[in-house]
Structures are given as structure tokens and as C-alpha cells.
N, C-alpha and C. Protein backbone atom coordinates (compact mmCIF):
# COMPACT_ATOMS: atom_id res chain seq x y z
N GLU A 1 70.59 7.08 58.06
CA GLU A 1 69.96 6.11 57.15
C GLU A 1 68.93 5.55 57.88
N VAL A 2 67.97 4.80 56.95
CA VAL A 2 66.74 4.04 57.49
C VAL A 2 67.34 2.78 57.25
N GLN A 3 67.18 1.78 58.03
CA GLN A 3 67.34 0.55 57.55
C GLN A 3 66.70 -0.41 58.48
N LEU A 4 66.01 -1.60 57.33
CA LEU A 4 64.96 -2.24 58.18
C LEU A 4 65.89 -3.76 57.64
N VAL A 5 66.33 -4.46 58.56
CA VAL A 5 66.99 -5.89 58.32
C VAL A 5 66.11 -7.30 59.20
N GLU A 6 65.88 -7.90 57.94
CA GLU A 6 65.11 -8.77 58.72
C GLU A 6 65.75 -10.18 58.78
N SER A 7 65.98 -11.06 59.30
CA SER A 7 66.89 -11.97 59.62
C SER A 7 65.46 -13.66 60.19
N GLY A 8 66.05 -14.67 60.26
CA GLY A 8 65.40 -15.52 61.14
C GLY A 8 64.80 -16.77 59.74
N GLY A 9 65.15 -16.40 58.61
CA GLY A 9 64.71 -17.10 57.58
C GLY A 9 65.45 -18.47 57.47
N GLY A 10 64.86 -19.42 56.99
CA GLY A 10 66.26 -20.80 56.76
C GLY A 10 65.00 -21.84 56.00
N LEU A 11 65.52 -23.41 56.37
CA LEU A 11 64.74 -23.94 55.53
C LEU A 11 63.98 -24.87 56.61
N VAL A 12 62.42 -25.17 56.59
CA VAL A 12 62.57 -26.09 57.68
C VAL A 12 61.29 -27.05 57.12
N GLN A 13 61.03 -28.01 57.72
CA GLN A 13 60.22 -29.07 56.93
C GLN A 13 58.86 -28.58 57.36
N ALA A 14 57.91 -28.99 56.77
CA ALA A 14 56.21 -28.36 56.90
C ALA A 14 55.95 -28.89 58.18
N GLY A 15 54.90 -27.90 58.82
CA GLY A 15 54.66 -28.51 60.47
C GLY A 15 55.36 -27.72 61.64
N GLY A 16 56.67 -27.21 60.83
CA GLY A 16 57.67 -26.45 61.99
C GLY A 16 57.38 -25.06 62.21
N PRO A 17 58.14 -24.75 63.11
CA PRO A 17 57.98 -23.47 63.11
C PRO A 17 59.12 -22.21 62.60
N LEU A 18 59.26 -21.21 62.72
CA LEU A 18 60.40 -20.44 62.35
C LEU A 18 59.35 -19.06 62.85
N ARG A 19 60.44 -18.30 63.25
CA ARG A 19 60.39 -16.63 63.66
C ARG A 19 61.26 -15.96 62.93
N LEU A 20 60.62 -15.08 62.59
CA LEU A 20 61.55 -13.78 61.58
C LEU A 20 61.32 -13.07 62.40
N SER A 21 62.38 -11.79 62.34
CA SER A 21 62.65 -10.44 63.16
C SER A 21 63.37 -9.45 62.05
N CYS A 22 62.56 -8.58 62.76
CA CYS A 22 62.97 -7.33 61.50
C CYS A 22 63.58 -5.80 62.49
N GLU A 23 64.32 -5.77 62.54
CA GLU A 23 65.38 -4.37 63.06
C GLU A 23 65.57 -3.16 62.40
N ALA A 24 64.95 -2.25 63.13
CA ALA A 24 64.95 -1.24 62.75
C ALA A 24 66.03 0.11 62.93
N SER A 25 66.50 0.66 62.36
CA SER A 25 67.38 1.54 62.68
C SER A 25 67.34 2.99 61.81
N GLY A 26 67.25 4.20 62.35
CA GLY A 26 67.12 5.46 61.46
C GLY A 26 65.64 5.75 61.92
N LEU A 27 64.94 5.09 62.44
CA LEU A 27 63.40 5.52 62.72
C LEU A 27 62.84 4.75 63.73
N TYR A 28 61.89 5.41 64.45
CA TYR A 28 61.21 4.68 65.63
C TYR A 28 60.08 4.13 65.34
N LEU A 29 60.47 2.66 65.26
CA LEU A 29 59.06 1.82 64.87
C LEU A 29 57.92 1.62 65.65
N ALA A 30 58.07 2.56 66.57
CA ALA A 30 56.43 2.93 67.84
C ALA A 30 55.63 4.22 66.75
N ASP A 31 56.39 4.64 65.47
CA ASP A 31 55.77 5.93 64.96
C ASP A 31 54.97 5.18 63.78
N TYR A 32 55.22 3.98 63.35
CA TYR A 32 55.10 3.46 62.22
C TYR A 32 54.18 2.09 62.32
N ALA A 33 53.50 1.55 61.43
CA ALA A 33 52.60 0.85 60.57
C ALA A 33 53.78 -0.22 60.31
N ILE A 34 53.85 -1.72 60.91
CA ILE A 34 54.81 -2.56 60.59
C ILE A 34 53.91 -3.70 60.17
N GLY A 35 54.32 -3.90 58.59
CA GLY A 35 53.62 -4.57 57.93
C GLY A 35 54.71 -5.89 57.51
N TRP A 36 54.24 -6.96 57.36
CA TRP A 36 55.39 -8.45 56.83
C TRP A 36 54.40 -8.69 55.60
N PHE A 37 55.52 -8.79 54.21
CA PHE A 37 54.99 -9.03 53.06
C PHE A 37 56.04 -10.13 52.70
N ARG A 38 55.23 -11.17 51.60
CA ARG A 38 56.34 -12.25 51.18
C ARG A 38 55.99 -12.17 49.50
N GLN A 39 57.03 -12.52 48.91
CA GLN A 39 56.87 -13.11 47.20
C GLN A 39 57.63 -14.27 47.00
N ALA A 40 56.92 -15.07 46.54
CA ALA A 40 57.20 -16.27 46.05
C ALA A 40 57.66 -16.00 44.65
N PRO A 41 58.58 -16.92 43.87
CA PRO A 41 58.75 -16.85 42.75
C PRO A 41 57.57 -16.93 41.31
N GLY A 42 57.50 -15.75 40.99
CA GLY A 42 56.64 -15.41 40.20
C GLY A 42 55.57 -14.94 40.29
N LYS A 43 55.45 -14.50 41.53
CA LYS A 43 53.85 -14.34 42.42
C LYS A 43 54.34 -12.88 42.24
N GLU A 44 52.98 -12.39 42.53
CA GLU A 44 53.55 -10.83 43.01
C GLU A 44 53.61 -11.16 44.46
N ARG A 45 54.17 -9.81 45.27
CA ARG A 45 54.31 -9.42 46.37
C ARG A 45 52.93 -9.31 47.28
N GLU A 46 53.27 -9.52 48.41
CA GLU A 46 51.51 -9.73 49.18
C GLU A 46 51.98 -9.29 50.75
N GLU A 47 50.61 -8.82 50.99
CA GLU A 47 50.59 -8.89 52.47
C GLU A 47 50.54 -10.13 53.34
N VAL A 48 51.25 -10.50 54.61
CA VAL A 48 51.03 -11.51 54.91
C VAL A 48 50.36 -11.04 56.71
N SER A 49 50.92 -9.96 57.16
CA SER A 49 50.33 -9.54 58.06
C SER A 49 50.69 -7.65 58.51
N CYS A 50 49.77 -7.05 59.34
CA CYS A 50 50.35 -5.64 59.44
C CYS A 50 49.99 -5.22 61.01
N ILE A 51 50.60 -4.53 61.64
CA ILE A 51 50.02 -3.75 62.96
C ILE A 51 50.30 -2.63 62.94
N SER A 52 49.21 -1.85 63.27
CA SER A 52 48.91 -0.16 63.36
C SER A 52 49.77 0.28 64.71
N VAL A 53 49.34 1.37 64.48
CA VAL A 53 50.22 2.23 66.00
C VAL A 53 49.15 2.17 66.93
N PHE A 54 47.95 3.24 66.79
CA PHE A 54 47.15 3.74 67.95
C PHE A 54 46.62 2.35 68.30
N ASP A 55 46.09 2.08 67.57
CA ASP A 55 44.66 1.06 68.47
C ASP A 55 45.69 -0.32 68.34
N GLY A 56 46.79 -0.88 67.61
CA GLY A 56 47.68 -1.63 67.73
C GLY A 56 46.53 -3.31 67.02
N SER A 57 45.80 -2.24 66.07
CA SER A 57 44.84 -3.33 65.14
C SER A 57 45.96 -4.28 64.69
N ILE A 58 45.74 -5.44 64.41
CA ILE A 58 46.22 -6.22 63.28
C ILE A 58 45.60 -6.96 62.39
N ASP A 59 46.10 -7.31 61.23
CA ASP A 59 45.83 -7.97 59.83
C ASP A 59 46.70 -9.04 59.95
N TYR A 60 45.83 -10.06 59.07
CA TYR A 60 46.43 -11.48 59.19
C TYR A 60 46.19 -11.73 57.30
N GLN A 61 46.67 -12.17 56.41
CA GLN A 61 45.76 -12.59 55.39
C GLN A 61 45.31 -14.21 56.05
N ALA A 62 44.32 -14.16 55.25
CA ALA A 62 43.56 -15.51 55.56
C ALA A 62 44.12 -16.94 55.39
N SER A 63 45.43 -16.87 54.62
CA SER A 63 45.55 -18.20 54.53
C SER A 63 46.68 -18.50 56.02
N VAL A 64 47.18 -17.52 56.40
CA VAL A 64 47.52 -17.50 57.80
C VAL A 64 47.48 -17.26 59.29
N LYS A 65 46.19 -16.72 59.33
CA LYS A 65 45.28 -16.40 60.25
C LYS A 65 45.44 -17.88 61.05
N GLY A 66 45.80 -17.84 62.22
CA GLY A 66 45.72 -18.91 63.46
C GLY A 66 46.84 -19.28 62.98
N ARG A 67 47.98 -18.89 62.00
CA ARG A 67 49.46 -19.71 62.48
C ARG A 67 50.88 -19.01 62.54
N PHE A 68 50.47 -17.64 62.09
CA PHE A 68 51.24 -16.40 62.39
C PHE A 68 51.08 -15.51 63.26
N THR A 69 52.11 -15.15 64.11
CA THR A 69 51.36 -14.15 64.90
C THR A 69 52.72 -13.03 64.84
N ILE A 70 52.07 -11.60 64.52
CA ILE A 70 52.99 -10.48 64.61
C ILE A 70 52.92 -9.81 66.11
N ALA A 71 54.49 -9.25 66.27
CA ALA A 71 54.52 -8.72 67.78
C ALA A 71 55.49 -7.42 67.18
N ARG A 72 55.22 -6.28 67.99
CA ARG A 72 56.22 -5.30 68.08
C ARG A 72 56.94 -5.41 69.23
N ASP A 73 58.02 -5.00 69.63
CA ASP A 73 58.76 -4.84 70.16
C ASP A 73 59.26 -3.50 69.95
N ASN A 74 59.00 -2.09 70.97
CA ASN A 74 58.94 -0.81 70.73
C ASN A 74 60.47 -0.29 71.24
N ALA A 75 60.70 -1.25 72.34
CA ALA A 75 61.78 -0.97 73.40
C ALA A 75 62.99 -1.17 72.65
N ASN A 76 62.99 -2.46 71.83
CA ASN A 76 63.99 -2.56 71.31
C ASN A 76 64.31 -2.15 69.67
N ASN A 77 63.03 -1.67 69.25
CA ASN A 77 63.14 -1.36 67.80
C ASN A 77 62.79 -2.13 66.77
N ARG A 78 61.99 -3.68 67.12
CA ARG A 78 62.26 -4.29 66.11
C ARG A 78 60.64 -5.22 66.27
N VAL A 79 60.71 -6.04 65.34
CA VAL A 79 58.92 -6.58 65.34
C VAL A 79 59.26 -8.09 64.61
N SER A 80 58.61 -9.04 64.97
CA SER A 80 58.84 -10.20 65.02
C SER A 80 57.36 -10.55 64.03
N LEU A 81 57.98 -12.00 63.87
CA LEU A 81 56.50 -12.81 62.88
C LEU A 81 56.83 -14.04 63.42
N GLN A 82 56.23 -14.63 64.31
CA GLN A 82 56.22 -16.16 64.74
C GLN A 82 55.42 -16.82 63.85
N MET A 83 55.98 -17.64 63.00
CA MET A 83 55.48 -18.61 61.92
C MET A 83 55.43 -19.90 62.27
N ASP A 84 53.99 -20.53 62.43
CA ASP A 84 53.62 -22.02 63.14
C ASP A 84 53.18 -23.04 61.88
N SER A 85 53.10 -24.24 62.12
CA SER A 85 52.61 -24.88 61.14
C SER A 85 52.50 -24.57 59.86
N LEU A 86 54.06 -24.25 59.44
CA LEU A 86 54.26 -23.88 58.06
C LEU A 86 53.86 -24.83 57.17
N LYS A 87 54.01 -24.32 55.96
CA LYS A 87 53.15 -25.09 54.42
C LYS A 87 54.44 -24.95 53.76
N PRO A 88 53.85 -25.84 52.82
CA PRO A 88 55.21 -25.51 51.80
C PRO A 88 55.06 -24.30 50.78
N GLU A 89 53.43 -23.81 50.55
CA GLU A 89 53.15 -22.91 50.14
C GLU A 89 53.36 -21.37 50.70
N ASP A 90 54.24 -21.37 52.05
CA ASP A 90 54.00 -20.86 52.59
C ASP A 90 55.96 -20.01 52.36
N SER A 91 56.40 -20.84 51.39
CA SER A 91 58.03 -20.45 50.73
C SER A 91 57.94 -19.28 50.14
N ALA A 92 58.93 -18.42 50.75
CA ALA A 92 59.06 -17.25 49.42
C ALA A 92 59.90 -16.25 50.24
N VAL A 93 60.34 -15.27 49.67
CA VAL A 93 61.16 -14.05 50.66
C VAL A 93 60.51 -12.94 51.67
N TYR A 94 60.42 -13.24 52.34
CA TYR A 94 59.82 -12.50 53.47
C TYR A 94 60.21 -10.79 53.91
N TYR A 95 59.64 -9.73 53.88
CA TYR A 95 60.06 -8.57 53.79
C TYR A 95 59.16 -8.05 54.89
N CYS A 96 59.95 -6.87 55.73
CA CYS A 96 59.36 -6.28 56.71
C CYS A 96 59.09 -4.63 55.97
N ALA A 97 57.82 -3.98 56.08
CA ALA A 97 58.10 -2.61 55.42
C ALA A 97 57.11 -1.48 56.59
N VAL A 98 57.47 -0.37 56.44
CA VAL A 98 56.91 0.16 57.48
C VAL A 98 56.08 1.46 56.63
N VAL A 99 55.10 1.82 57.67
CA VAL A 99 54.10 3.06 56.55
C VAL A 99 53.74 3.82 57.97
N LEU A 100 53.74 5.09 58.01
CA LEU A 100 53.39 6.21 59.06
C LEU A 100 51.88 5.49 59.38
N TYR A 101 52.08 5.22 61.06
CA TYR A 101 50.59 4.98 61.56
C TYR A 101 49.82 3.82 61.66
N SER A 102 48.94 3.69 59.98
CA SER A 102 48.17 2.75 59.77
C SER A 102 48.23 2.05 58.86
N CYS A 103 48.16 1.01 59.08
CA CYS A 103 48.20 -0.13 57.80
C CYS A 103 47.83 0.32 56.75
N SER A 104 48.18 0.11 55.81
CA SER A 104 47.80 0.45 54.28
C SER A 104 47.64 -1.03 53.23
N PRO A 105 46.62 -0.88 52.60
CA PRO A 105 46.21 -2.06 51.50
C PRO A 105 47.08 -1.61 50.55
N PHE A 106 47.64 -0.80 50.41
CA PHE A 106 48.47 -0.28 49.23
C PHE A 106 49.98 -0.71 49.13
N ILE A 107 50.41 -1.21 48.74
CA ILE A 107 51.80 -1.76 48.98
C ILE A 107 52.58 -0.28 48.66
N TRP A 108 52.58 0.29 47.36
CA TRP A 108 53.19 0.94 47.20
C TRP A 108 53.29 2.37 48.36
N SER A 109 52.41 2.56 49.04
CA SER A 109 52.21 3.34 50.14
C SER A 109 53.31 3.01 51.31
N TYR A 110 54.05 1.97 51.28
CA TYR A 110 55.18 2.05 52.78
C TYR A 110 56.08 2.62 51.89
N ASP A 111 56.97 2.88 53.24
CA ASP A 111 57.89 3.97 52.94
C ASP A 111 59.33 3.74 52.71
N TYR A 112 59.36 2.34 53.50
CA TYR A 112 60.74 1.80 54.05
C TYR A 112 60.82 0.19 53.84
N TRP A 113 61.64 -0.26 53.13
CA TRP A 113 61.39 -1.74 53.15
C TRP A 113 62.93 -2.30 53.58
N GLY A 114 62.87 -3.39 53.80
CA GLY A 114 64.14 -4.30 54.22
C GLY A 114 64.41 -5.13 52.66
N LYS A 115 65.85 -5.94 52.97
CA LYS A 115 65.78 -6.55 51.45
C LYS A 115 65.53 -8.14 51.21
N GLY A 116 64.78 -8.35 52.62
CA GLY A 116 64.14 -9.72 52.90
C GLY A 116 64.81 -10.66 53.00
N THR A 117 64.54 -11.88 53.74
CA THR A 117 64.86 -13.57 54.33
C THR A 117 64.06 -13.94 53.50
N GLN A 118 65.05 -15.16 53.23
CA GLN A 118 64.20 -16.37 52.18
C GLN A 118 63.62 -17.53 53.44
N VAL A 119 62.39 -17.78 53.08
CA VAL A 119 61.93 -18.63 53.91
C VAL A 119 61.41 -20.46 53.06
N ASN A 120 62.18 -21.50 53.14
CA ASN A 120 61.86 -22.26 52.24
C ASN A 120 61.15 -23.64 52.96
N VAL A 121 60.03 -24.09 52.65
CA VAL A 121 59.50 -25.28 53.63
C VAL A 121 58.98 -26.11 52.70
N SER A 122 59.83 -27.31 53.43
CA SER A 122 59.99 -28.63 52.52
C SER A 122 58.50 -29.62 52.78
N SER A 123 58.10 -30.66 51.56
CA SER A 123 56.99 -31.02 52.15
C SER A 123 57.57 -32.27 52.75
């Protein structure tokens, strides 16, 4: 059974950091592009960042570029999202998801999803 489990969410003051982790079981993350997504109440789920397999190319949503850093740890089958200089508008449930090989602009194409971890940033 494939499982993705996110951790590291919580409450933080604006300007502070959080580090999210997504641990996989039942598959090898090295075979997959891994995306971090978020969904705030009343809003659609959106991609935050994604890292592909072959060339390791990384995408960031414009609003998080320079503040968030995605990194894969294939040896431990996990991926992290370091979030710095957090803003109240970053508050959301954060999900990790995987798709074979390359990042996709289509959320529906991701094969497996975690259940999410809540991030709240206070002003």
C-alpha cells in the first residue's frame, strides 16, 4: 500500500520558519516527481513547488520563490519543504503528492496524495 505522510505543520508567527516533511512508503520517491500543494479555506488547491526526477528541475510558485526550498532525500524516501519568512497568506493545509518522472501542471494527474498538514501563520 502506498502512503505519503506529511508532518511538520503548526502555528508560527509571521516571519518565522517551518519545515515540512513528506515520508513515503510503498513506492520509491526516486522514481517520482514530487509536488507540494496547499489549500486554504474557500480556495482551490494550488501547487507550491515541485521537483522532477531526471534533471532535478524545480518549480516554485511565484509567491513563495526565494522563501521556500524543496529538497528530496531519496536515501530516506522523503522530501522536505523548508519555508522561511512565512506570511499569513501562507496559511493552508499543505499536501505532498507524486507523479511519475516529471512535474505536471495538472493537479489531477498526480497519482498519490498525503492527507495534509496544517500550517497557520499569525500576523
